[in-house]
Amino acid sequence: EVQLVESGGGLVQPGGSLRLSCATSGFILSDYWMSWVRQAPGKGLEWVAKIQETGSEKEYVDSVKGRFTISRDNGKNSLYLQMNSLRVEDTALYYCARYSAYHLDYWGQGALVTVSS
Amino acid sequence: QSALTQPRSVSGSPGQSVAISCTGTSSDVGGYNYVSWYQQHPDKAPKLMISDVTKRPSGVPDRFSGSKSGNTASLTISGLRAEDEADYYCCSYAGGPYVFGTGTKVTVL
């Protein structure tokens, strides 16, 4: 059974940093592109970033470029999102999701990040 | 990377059909046949309903169907059921990044 479990969320002050982790199981992580998608409270889904199977290719939404870094450790079956210079508008539930071709076929339950002073 | 445009809400009675539009540009929806649709119930993770414009994953009822014309994709739910009441989001590949739609709330009257 495919499982994605996010962790590392919490409350952080503006300008601070946080690192999200996504533990995966039930499939071979190195066979898949992976992604982070976020959802602000009461708002819609926003695609954040994606990473190629070996980590050699990465893509980000413009609003997080230069502040967020997506990475992975296939040996540890884990995906990460390092978030620096956090802003109030980054407050959201962050989902880890698996790509199958050009769509997201499995999603985690999300990790809540709250940026507030 | 502007969000794709969806109607804020649509509604229908049980057994009826509803259609949700998803309008983008030639750089996303119109440029690729990589539009997917996701269903999200309150406080739940999104669930894939349609991939590659028209493909229905295993386990998704055939009441759900997708199509595309130009820069606009559509999701149609036929034979509406109470459990279809949820938020629906389209998503399109945009040549590197992806972009989601603004989301549509489907209400079953």
Coordinates of N, CA and C in Angstrom, one line a residue:
Chain A
E1 N 0.8 -1.2 0.0 CA 0.0 0.0 0.0 C 0.9 1.3 0.0
V2 N 0.6 2.1 -0.9 CA 1.4 3.4 -1.0 C 1.0 4.3 0.1
Q3 N 2.0 4.8 0.9 CA 1.7 5.7 2.0 C 2.7 6.9 1.9
L4 N 2.2 8.1 2.1 CA 3.0 9.3 2.2 C 2.6 10.0 3.5
V5 N 3.6 10.2 4.4 CA 3.3 10.8 5.7 C 4.3 12.0 5.9
E6 N 3.6 13.2 6.0 CA 4.4 14.4 6.2 C 4.6 14.7 7.6
S7 N 5.7 15.4 7.9 CA 6.0 15.8 9.3 C 6.9 17.1 9.2
G8 N 7.0 17.7 10.4 CA 7.9 18.9 10.5 C 7.1 20.2 10.5
G9 N 5.8 20.2 10.4 CA 5.1 21.5 10.4 C 5.1 22.1 11.8
G10 N 4.6 23.3 11.8 CA 4.5 24.0 13.1 C 4.4 25.5 13.0
L11 N 4.6 26.2 14.1 CA 4.4 27.7 14.1 C 5.8 28.3 14.0
V12 N 6.0 29.2 13.1 CA 7.3 29.9 13.0 C 7.1 31.4 12.7
Q13 N 8.0 32.2 13.2 CA 7.9 33.6 13.0 C 8.2 34.0 11.5
P14 N 7.7 35.1 11.1 CA 8.1 35.6 9.7 C 9.6 35.8 9.7
G15 N 10.2 35.3 8.5 CA 11.6 35.4 8.4 C 12.3 34.1 8.8
G16 N 11.6 33.2 9.5 CA 12.2 32.0 10.0 C 12.2 30.9 9.0
S17 N 12.7 29.7 9.4 CA 12.9 28.6 8.6 C 12.2 27.3 9.2
L18 N 11.9 26.4 8.3 CA 11.2 25.2 8.7 C 11.6 24.1 7.6
R19 N 11.7 22.9 8.0 CA 12.0 21.8 7.1 C 10.9 20.7 7.2
L20 N 10.2 20.5 6.1 CA 9.2 19.5 6.1 C 9.8 18.2 5.5
S21 N 9.3 17.1 6.1 CA 9.7 15.8 5.6 C 8.5 15.0 5.1
C22 N 8.7 14.1 4.2 CA 7.6 13.2 3.7 C 8.2 11.8 3.7
A23 N 7.8 10.9 4.6 CA 8.2 9.6 4.6 C 7.3 8.7 3.7
T24 N 7.9 8.0 2.8 CA 7.2 7.2 1.8 C 7.3 5.7 2.0
S25 N 6.4 5.0 1.6 CA 6.4 3.5 1.7 C 5.5 2.9 0.7
G26 N 5.7 1.6 0.4 CA 4.8 0.9 -0.5 C 5.2 1.0 -2.0
F27 N 6.2 1.8 -2.3 CA 6.7 1.9 -3.7 C 8.2 2.3 -3.7
I28 N 8.8 2.2 -4.8 CA 10.2 2.5 -5.0 C 10.3 4.0 -5.3
L29 N 10.7 4.8 -4.3 CA 10.7 6.2 -4.4 C 11.6 6.7 -5.6
S30 N 12.7 6.0 -5.9 CA 13.6 6.4 -7.0 C 13.0 6.2 -8.4
D31 N 11.8 5.7 -8.5 CA 11.1 5.5 -9.8 C 10.2 6.6 -10.1
Y32 N 10.0 7.6 -9.2 CA 9.0 8.6 -9.4 C 9.5 10.0 -9.1
W33 N 8.9 11.0 -9.9 CA 9.0 12.4 -9.6 C 8.1 12.6 -8.4
M34 N 8.4 13.6 -7.6 CA 7.6 13.9 -6.4 C 7.3 15.4 -6.4
S35 N 6.3 15.8 -5.6 CA 5.9 17.2 -5.6 C 5.4 17.6 -4.2
W36 N 5.4 18.9 -4.0 CA 4.8 19.5 -2.8 C 3.7 20.4 -3.4
V37 N 2.5 20.3 -2.7 CA 1.4 21.2 -3.1 C 0.9 21.8 -1.8
R38 N 0.5 23.0 -1.7 CA 0.0 23.6 -0.5 C -1.4 24.2 -0.6
Q39 N -2.0 24.4 0.5 CA -3.4 24.9 0.5 C -3.6 25.8 1.8
A40 N -3.7 27.1 1.5 CA -3.9 28.0 2.6 C -5.2 27.8 3.2
P41 N -5.4 28.2 4.5 CA -6.7 27.9 5.1 C -7.9 28.5 4.4
G42 N -8.8 27.6 4.0 CA -10.0 28.0 3.3 C -9.8 28.4 1.9
K43 N -8.6 28.1 1.3 CA -8.3 28.5 0.0 C -8.1 27.3 -0.9
G44 N -7.7 27.5 -2.2 CA -7.5 26.4 -3.1 C -6.1 25.8 -3.1
L45 N -5.9 24.8 -3.9 CA -4.6 24.2 -4.0 C -3.6 25.0 -4.8
E46 N -2.4 25.0 -4.4 CA -1.3 25.7 -5.1 C -0.1 24.8 -5.3
W47 N 0.3 24.5 -6.5 CA 1.4 23.7 -6.8 C 2.7 24.5 -6.4
V48 N 3.6 23.8 -5.6 CA 4.8 24.5 -5.1 C 6.1 24.1 -5.8
A49 N 6.3 22.8 -5.9 CA 7.6 22.4 -6.4 C 7.5 20.9 -6.9
K50 N 8.5 20.5 -7.7 CA 8.6 19.1 -8.1 C 10.1 18.8 -8.2
I51 N 10.4 17.5 -8.1 CA 11.7 17.0 -8.2 C 11.8 15.7 -9.0
Q52 N 12.8 15.6 -9.8 CA 13.0 14.4 -10.7 C 13.5 13.3 -9.8
E53 N 13.4 12.0 -10.4 CA 13.7 10.8 -9.7 C 15.0 10.8 -8.9
T54 N 16.1 11.4 -9.5 CA 17.4 11.4 -8.9 C 17.7 12.7 -8.2
G55 N 16.8 13.7 -8.3 CA 17.0 15.0 -7.7 C 17.8 15.9 -8.6
S56 N 18.1 15.5 -9.9 CA 18.9 16.4 -10.8 C 18.0 17.5 -11.4
E57 N 16.7 17.4 -11.4 CA 15.9 18.4 -12.0 C 14.9 18.9 -10.9
K58 N 14.7 20.2 -10.8 CA 13.7 20.7 -9.8 C 13.0 21.9 -10.5
E59 N 11.8 22.1 -10.1 CA 11.0 23.3 -10.6 C 10.2 23.8 -9.4
Y60 N 10.1 25.2 -9.4 CA 9.3 25.8 -8.3 C 8.3 26.8 -8.9
V61 N 7.3 27.1 -8.1 CA 6.4 28.2 -8.4 C 7.2 29.5 -8.1
D62 N 6.8 30.5 -8.9 CA 7.6 31.8 -8.8 C 7.7 32.3 -7.4
S63 N 6.6 32.2 -6.6 CA 6.5 32.8 -5.3 C 7.4 32.2 -4.2
V64 N 8.0 31.1 -4.5 CA 8.9 30.4 -3.5 C 10.3 30.3 -4.0
K65 N 10.6 30.7 -5.3 CA 11.9 30.6 -5.8 C 12.9 31.4 -5.0
G66 N 14.0 30.8 -4.7 CA 15.1 31.4 -3.9 C 14.9 31.3 -2.4
R67 N 13.7 30.8 -2.0 CA 13.4 30.7 -0.6 C 13.2 29.2 -0.2
F68 N 12.6 28.4 -1.1 CA 12.3 27.0 -0.8 C 13.2 26.1 -1.6
T69 N 13.6 25.0 -1.0 CA 14.4 24.0 -1.7 C 13.8 22.6 -1.5
I70 N 13.5 22.0 -2.6 CA 13.0 20.6 -2.6 C 14.1 19.7 -2.8
S71 N 14.1 18.6 -2.0 CA 15.2 17.6 -2.1 C 14.7 16.2 -1.7
R72 N 15.5 15.2 -1.9 CA 15.0 13.8 -1.6 C 16.2 13.0 -1.2
D73 N 15.9 11.9 -0.5 CA 16.9 10.9 -0.1 C 16.3 9.6 -0.4
N74 N 16.5 9.0 -1.6 CA 15.9 7.8 -2.0 C 16.2 6.6 -1.1
G75 N 17.4 6.7 -0.6 CA 17.9 5.6 0.3 C 17.1 5.6 1.6
K76 N 16.6 6.8 2.0 CA 15.8 6.9 3.2 C 14.3 7.0 2.9
N77 N 14.0 6.8 1.6 CA 12.5 6.8 1.2 C 11.9 8.1 1.6
S78 N 12.6 9.2 1.5 CA 12.1 10.5 2.0 C 12.2 11.7 1.0
L79 N 11.2 12.6 1.1 CA 11.2 13.8 0.4 C 11.2 14.9 1.4
Y80 N 11.8 16.1 1.0 CA 12.0 17.2 1.9 C 11.6 18.5 1.2
L81 N 11.2 19.5 2.1 CA 11.0 20.8 1.6 C 11.6 21.8 2.7
Q82 N 12.8 22.4 2.3 CA 13.4 23.4 3.2 C 12.8 24.7 2.9
M83 N 12.2 25.3 3.9 CA 11.6 26.6 3.7 C 12.3 27.7 4.5
N84 N 12.8 28.7 3.8 CA 13.6 29.8 4.4 C 12.8 31.1 4.2
S85 N 13.2 32.1 4.9 CA 12.6 33.5 4.8 C 11.1 33.4 4.7
L86 N 10.5 32.6 5.6 CA 9.0 32.4 5.5 C 8.2 33.7 5.7
R87 N 7.1 33.7 5.0 CA 6.2 34.9 5.0 C 4.9 34.5 5.6
V88 N 4.1 35.4 6.0 CA 2.8 35.1 6.5 C 1.9 34.4 5.4
E89 N 2.1 34.8 4.2 CA 1.4 34.2 3.1 C 1.8 32.7 2.8
D90 N 2.8 32.2 3.4 CA 3.2 30.8 3.2 C 2.4 29.9 4.2
T91 N 1.6 30.5 5.1 CA 0.8 29.7 6.0 C -0.1 28.8 5.1
A92 N 0.0 27.5 5.4 CA -0.8 26.6 4.6 C -0.6 25.1 5.1
L93 N -1.5 24.3 4.6 CA -1.3 22.8 4.8 C -0.5 22.4 3.6
Y94 N 0.7 21.7 3.8 CA 1.6 21.3 2.8 C 1.4 19.8 2.5
Y95 N 1.1 19.5 1.3 CA 0.9 18.1 0.9 C 2.1 17.6 0.1
C96 N 2.5 16.4 0.4 CA 3.5 15.7 -0.4 C 2.7 14.8 -1.3
A97 N 3.1 14.7 -2.6 CA 2.3 13.9 -3.5 C 3.3 13.2 -4.6
R98 N 2.8 12.1 -5.1 CA 3.6 11.3 -6.0 C 3.1 11.6 -7.5
Y99 N 4.0 11.8 -8.4 CA 3.7 11.9 -9.8 C 3.6 10.5 -10.4
S100 N 2.6 10.3 -11.3 CA 2.6 9.2 -12.2 C 2.4 9.8 -13.6
A101 N 3.4 9.9 -14.4 CA 3.4 10.6 -15.6 C 3.2 12.1 -15.3
Y102 N 2.1 12.7 -15.7 CA 1.8 14.1 -15.5 C 0.7 14.4 -14.6
H103 N 0.4 13.5 -13.7 CA -0.6 13.7 -12.7 C -0.2 13.2 -11.3
L104 N -0.9 13.6 -10.3 CA -0.5 13.3 -8.9 C -1.5 12.2 -8.5
D105 N -0.9 10.9 -8.3 CA -1.8 9.8 -8.0 C -1.9 9.5 -6.6
Y106 N -1.0 9.8 -5.7 CA -1.1 9.6 -4.3 C -0.7 10.8 -3.6
W107 N -1.4 11.1 -2.5 CA -1.2 12.3 -1.7 C -1.1 11.9 -0.2
G108 N -0.3 12.7 0.6 CA -0.3 12.5 2.0 C -1.4 13.3 2.6
Q109 N -1.5 13.3 3.9 CA -2.5 14.0 4.7 C -2.2 15.4 5.0
G110 N -0.9 15.8 4.8 CA -0.6 17.2 4.9 C 0.1 17.5 6.2
A111 N 0.9 18.6 6.2 CA 1.6 19.1 7.4 C 1.3 20.6 7.4
L112 N 0.8 21.1 8.6 CA 0.4 22.5 8.7 C 1.5 23.4 9.1
V113 N 1.7 24.4 8.3 CA 2.8 25.4 8.6 C 2.1 26.7 8.8
T114 N 2.3 27.3 10.0 CA 1.7 28.6 10.4 C 2.9 29.6 10.6
V115 N 2.8 30.7 9.8 CA 3.8 31.8 9.9 C 3.1 33.0 10.5
S116 N 3.5 33.3 11.8 CA 2.9 34.3 12.5 C 3.8 34.8 13.6
S117 N 3.7 36.1 13.9 CA 4.4 36.7 15.0 C 3.6 36.6 16.3
Chain B
Q1 N 2.4 32.2 -14.3 CA 1.8 31.1 -13.5 C 0.5 31.5 -12.8
S2 N -0.4 32.0 -13.6 CA -1.7 32.4 -13.0 C -2.6 31.2 -12.9
A3 N -3.4 31.1 -11.8 CA -4.3 30.0 -11.6 C -5.3 29.9 -12.8
L4 N -5.6 28.6 -13.1 CA -6.7 28.4 -14.1 C -8.0 28.8 -13.6
T5 N -8.9 29.2 -14.4 CA -10.2 29.8 -14.0 C -11.3 28.7 -14.0
Q6 N -11.9 28.6 -12.8 CA -13.0 27.6 -12.7 C -14.2 28.4 -12.1
P7 N -15.4 28.0 -12.3 CA -16.6 28.6 -11.7 C -16.5 28.4 -10.2
R8 N -16.9 29.3 -9.4 CA -16.8 29.2 -7.9 C -17.7 28.0 -7.4
S9 N -18.9 27.9 -8.0 CA -19.8 26.8 -7.6 C -20.7 26.3 -8.7
V10 N -21.1 25.1 -8.6 CA -22.1 24.5 -9.5 C -23.0 23.6 -8.6
S11 N -24.2 23.4 -9.0 CA -25.1 22.6 -8.2 C -26.1 21.8 -9.1
G12 N -26.6 20.7 -8.6 CA -27.5 19.9 -9.3 C -28.3 19.0 -8.4
S13 N -29.4 18.5 -8.8 CA -30.1 17.5 -8.1 C -29.6 16.1 -8.3
P14 N -29.9 15.2 -7.4 CA -29.4 13.8 -7.6 C -29.9 13.3 -8.9
G15 N -29.0 12.6 -9.7 CA -29.4 12.1 -11.0 C -29.1 13.0 -12.1
Q16 N -29.0 14.3 -11.9 CA -28.7 15.2 -12.9 C -27.2 15.2 -13.3
S17 N -26.8 16.0 -14.3 CA -25.5 16.1 -14.7 C -25.0 17.6 -14.5
V18 N -23.7 17.7 -14.1 CA -23.1 19.0 -14.0 C -21.8 19.0 -14.7
A19 N -21.4 20.2 -15.2 CA -20.1 20.3 -15.8 C -19.3 21.5 -15.2
I20 N -18.0 21.2 -15.0 CA -17.2 22.2 -14.5 C -16.1 22.6 -15.5
S21 N -16.0 23.9 -15.8 CA -15.0 24.3 -16.8 C -13.7 24.7 -16.1
C22 N -12.7 24.7 -16.9 CA -11.3 25.0 -16.4 C -10.6 25.7 -17.6
T23 N -10.5 27.1 -17.5 CA -10.0 27.8 -18.6 C -8.6 28.3 -18.3
G24 N -7.7 28.1 -19.2 CA -6.3 28.5 -19.1 C -5.8 29.2 -20.3
T25 N -4.6 29.0 -20.7 CA -4.0 29.6 -21.9 C -3.4 28.6 -22.8
S26 N -2.8 29.0 -23.9 CA -2.1 28.1 -24.8 C -0.8 27.6 -24.2
S27 N -0.4 28.3 -23.1 CA 0.8 27.8 -22.4 C 0.6 26.7 -21.4
D28 N -0.6 26.4 -21.1 CA -0.9 25.4 -20.2 C -2.0 24.4 -20.7
V29 N -3.3 24.7 -20.4 CA -4.4 23.8 -20.9 C -4.3 23.6 -22.4
G30 N -4.2 24.7 -23.1 CA -4.3 24.5 -24.6 C -3.0 23.9 -25.2
G31 N -1.9 23.9 -24.5 CA -0.7 23.5 -25.1 C -0.3 22.0 -24.9
Y32 N -1.0 21.4 -23.9 CA -0.7 20.0 -23.6 C -1.9 19.3 -23.2
N33 N -1.9 18.0 -23.5 CA -3.0 17.1 -23.1 C -2.7 16.5 -21.7
Y34 N -2.4 17.3 -20.8 CA -2.0 16.9 -19.4 C -2.8 17.6 -18.4
V35 N -4.1 17.6 -18.5 CA -5.0 18.2 -17.6 C -5.5 17.0 -16.7
S36 N -5.5 17.3 -15.4 CA -6.0 16.3 -14.4 C -7.0 17.0 -13.5
W37 N -7.9 16.2 -12.9 CA -8.9 16.7 -12.0 C -8.8 16.0 -10.7
Y38 N -9.1 16.7 -9.6 CA -9.0 16.2 -8.2 C -10.2 16.6 -7.5
Q39 N -10.7 15.6 -6.7 CA -11.9 15.8 -5.8 C -11.3 15.9 -4.4
Q40 N -11.9 16.9 -3.6 CA -11.5 17.1 -2.3 C -12.7 17.3 -1.4
H41 N -12.9 16.3 -0.5 CA -13.9 16.5 0.6 C -13.3 17.2 1.7
P42 N -14.2 17.9 2.6 CA -13.7 18.7 3.7 C -12.7 17.9 4.6
D43 N -11.6 18.6 4.8 CA -10.5 18.1 5.7 C -9.9 16.8 5.2
K44 N -10.0 16.5 3.9 CA -9.4 15.3 3.4 C -8.4 15.7 2.3
A45 N -7.5 14.8 2.0 CA -6.5 15.1 0.9 C -7.2 15.0 -0.4
P46 N -6.7 15.7 -1.4 CA -7.3 15.5 -2.8 C -7.2 14.1 -3.3
K47 N -8.1 13.8 -4.2 CA -8.1 12.5 -4.8 C -8.2 12.6 -6.3
L48 N -7.3 11.9 -7.0 CA -7.3 12.0 -8.5 C -8.5 11.4 -9.1
M49 N -9.2 12.1 -10.0 CA -10.4 11.6 -10.6 C -10.3 11.4 -12.1
I50 N -9.5 12.3 -12.8 CA -9.2 12.3 -14.2 C -7.8 12.6 -14.5
S51 N -7.1 11.9 -15.4 CA -5.8 12.3 -15.8 C -5.7 12.4 -17.3
D52 N -4.7 13.1 -17.8 CA -4.5 13.3 -19.2 C -5.8 13.6 -20.0
V53 N -6.5 14.6 -19.5 CA -7.8 15.1 -20.0 C -9.0 14.2 -19.9
T54 N -8.8 12.9 -20.3 CA -9.9 12.0 -20.4 C -9.8 10.7 -19.6
K55 N -8.7 10.4 -19.1 CA -8.4 9.0 -18.5 C -8.9 9.0 -17.1
R56 N -9.7 7.9 -16.8 CA -10.3 7.7 -15.5 C -9.5 6.6 -14.8
P57 N -8.9 6.9 -13.6 CA -8.1 5.9 -12.9 C -9.0 4.8 -12.4
S58 N -8.4 3.6 -12.1 CA -9.2 2.5 -11.6 C -9.9 2.9 -10.3
G59 N -11.1 2.5 -10.2 CA -11.9 2.8 -9.0 C -12.7 4.0 -9.1
V60 N -12.5 4.9 -10.1 CA -13.3 6.1 -10.2 C -14.5 5.8 -11.0
P61 N -15.7 6.1 -10.6 CA -16.9 5.7 -11.3 C -17.0 6.4 -12.7
D62 N -17.6 5.6 -13.6 CA -17.6 6.1 -15.0 C -18.6 7.3 -15.1
R63 N -19.2 7.7 -14.0 CA -20.0 8.9 -14.0 C -19.2 10.2 -14.2
F64 N -17.9 10.0 -14.0 CA -16.9 11.1 -14.1 C -16.3 11.1 -15.5
S65 N -16.3 12.2 -16.3 CA -15.6 12.2 -17.6 C -15.0 13.5 -17.8
G66 N -13.9 13.5 -18.6 CA -13.2 14.8 -18.9 C -13.1 15.0 -20.4
S67 N -12.9 16.3 -20.8 CA -12.8 16.7 -22.2 C -12.0 18.0 -22.2
K68 N -11.6 18.3 -23.5 CA -10.9 19.6 -23.6 C -11.2 20.1 -25.0
S69 N -11.3 21.5 -25.1 CA -11.5 22.2 -26.4 C -10.7 23.4 -26.3
G70 N -9.6 23.6 -27.1 CA -8.8 24.8 -27.0 C -8.2 24.9 -25.7
N71 N -8.4 26.1 -25.1 CA -7.8 26.4 -23.8 C -8.7 26.1 -22.6
T72 N -9.8 25.4 -22.9 CA -10.7 25.1 -21.8 C -10.9 23.6 -21.7
A73 N -10.7 23.1 -20.5 CA -11.0 21.7 -20.1 C -12.3 21.6 -19.3
S74 N -12.9 20.5 -19.3 CA -14.2 20.3 -18.6 C -14.2 19.0 -17.9
L75 N -14.9 19.0 -16.7 CA -15.2 17.7 -16.0 C -16.7 17.6 -15.9
T76 N -17.2 16.5 -16.3 CA -18.7 16.3 -16.3 C -19.0 15.2 -15.3
I77 N -19.9 15.4 -14.4 CA -20.4 14.4 -13.5 C -21.8 14.1 -13.9
S78 N -22.0 12.9 -14.3 CA -23.4 12.4 -14.7 C -24.0 11.6 -13.6
G79 N -25.3 11.6 -13.5 CA -26.0 10.9 -12.5 C -25.5 11.3 -11.1
L80 N -25.6 12.6 -10.8 CA -25.1 13.1 -9.6 C -25.5 12.4 -8.4
R81 N -24.6 12.1 -7.4 CA -24.9 11.5 -6.2 C -24.5 12.3 -5.0
A82 N -25.1 12.1 -3.9 CA -24.8 12.9 -2.7 C -23.3 12.9 -2.3
E83 N -22.7 11.8 -2.5 CA -21.2 11.7 -2.2 C -20.3 12.5 -3.2
D84 N -20.9 13.0 -4.2 CA -20.1 13.8 -5.2 C -20.0 15.2 -4.7
E85 N -20.7 15.6 -3.6 CA -20.6 16.9 -3.1 C -19.2 17.1 -2.5
A86 N -18.5 18.0 -3.1 CA -17.0 18.2 -2.7 C -16.5 19.4 -3.5
D87 N -15.2 19.7 -3.3 CA -14.5 20.7 -4.1 C -13.8 20.0 -5.2
Y88 N -13.7 20.6 -6.4 CA -13.0 20.0 -7.5 C -12.0 21.0 -8.1
Y89 N -10.8 20.4 -8.4 CA -9.7 21.3 -8.9 C -9.2 20.7 -10.2
C90 N -9.0 21.5 -11.2 CA -8.3 21.1 -12.3 C -6.8 21.4 -12.1
C91 N -5.9 20.8 -12.9 CA -4.5 21.0 -12.8 C -3.9 20.8 -14.2
S92 N -3.0 21.6 -14.7 CA -2.4 21.5 -16.0 C -0.9 21.6 -15.9
Y93 N -0.3 20.8 -16.7 CA 1.2 20.9 -16.9 C 1.4 22.2 -17.8
A94 N 2.4 23.0 -17.4 CA 2.7 24.2 -18.1 C 4.1 24.3 -18.6
G95 N 4.6 23.2 -19.1 CA 5.9 23.2 -19.7 C 7.0 23.2 -18.8
G96 N 6.8 22.8 -17.5 CA 7.8 22.7 -16.5 C 7.1 22.7 -15.2
P97 N 6.6 23.9 -14.8 CA 5.8 24.0 -13.6 C 4.4 23.4 -13.9
Y98 N 3.6 23.3 -12.9 CA 2.2 23.0 -13.0 C 1.3 24.1 -12.4
V99 N 0.1 24.2 -12.8 CA -0.8 25.2 -12.3 C -2.2 24.6 -12.0
F100 N -2.7 24.9 -10.8 CA -4.1 24.4 -10.4 C -5.1 25.4 -10.8
G101 N -6.3 24.9 -10.9 CA -7.5 25.8 -11.0 C -7.9 26.4 -9.7
T102 N -8.8 27.4 -9.8 CA -9.3 28.1 -8.6 C -10.2 27.3 -7.7
G103 N -10.7 26.2 -8.2 CA -11.5 25.3 -7.5 C -13.0 25.6 -7.6
T104 N -13.8 24.5 -7.6 CA -15.3 24.6 -7.8 C -16.0 23.8 -6.7
K105 N -16.9 24.4 -6.0 CA -17.7 23.6 -5.0 C -18.9 23.1 -5.7
V106 N -19.0 21.8 -5.7 CA -20.2 21.1 -6.2 C -21.2 20.8 -5.1
T107 N -22.4 21.3 -5.3 CA -23.4 21.1 -4.3 C -24.5 20.2 -4.8
V108 N -24.9 19.2 -4.1 CA -26.0 18.3 -4.5 C -27.2 18.7 -3.8
L109 N -28.2 19.2 -4.5 CA -29.4 19.8 -3.9 C -30.3 18.8 -3.2

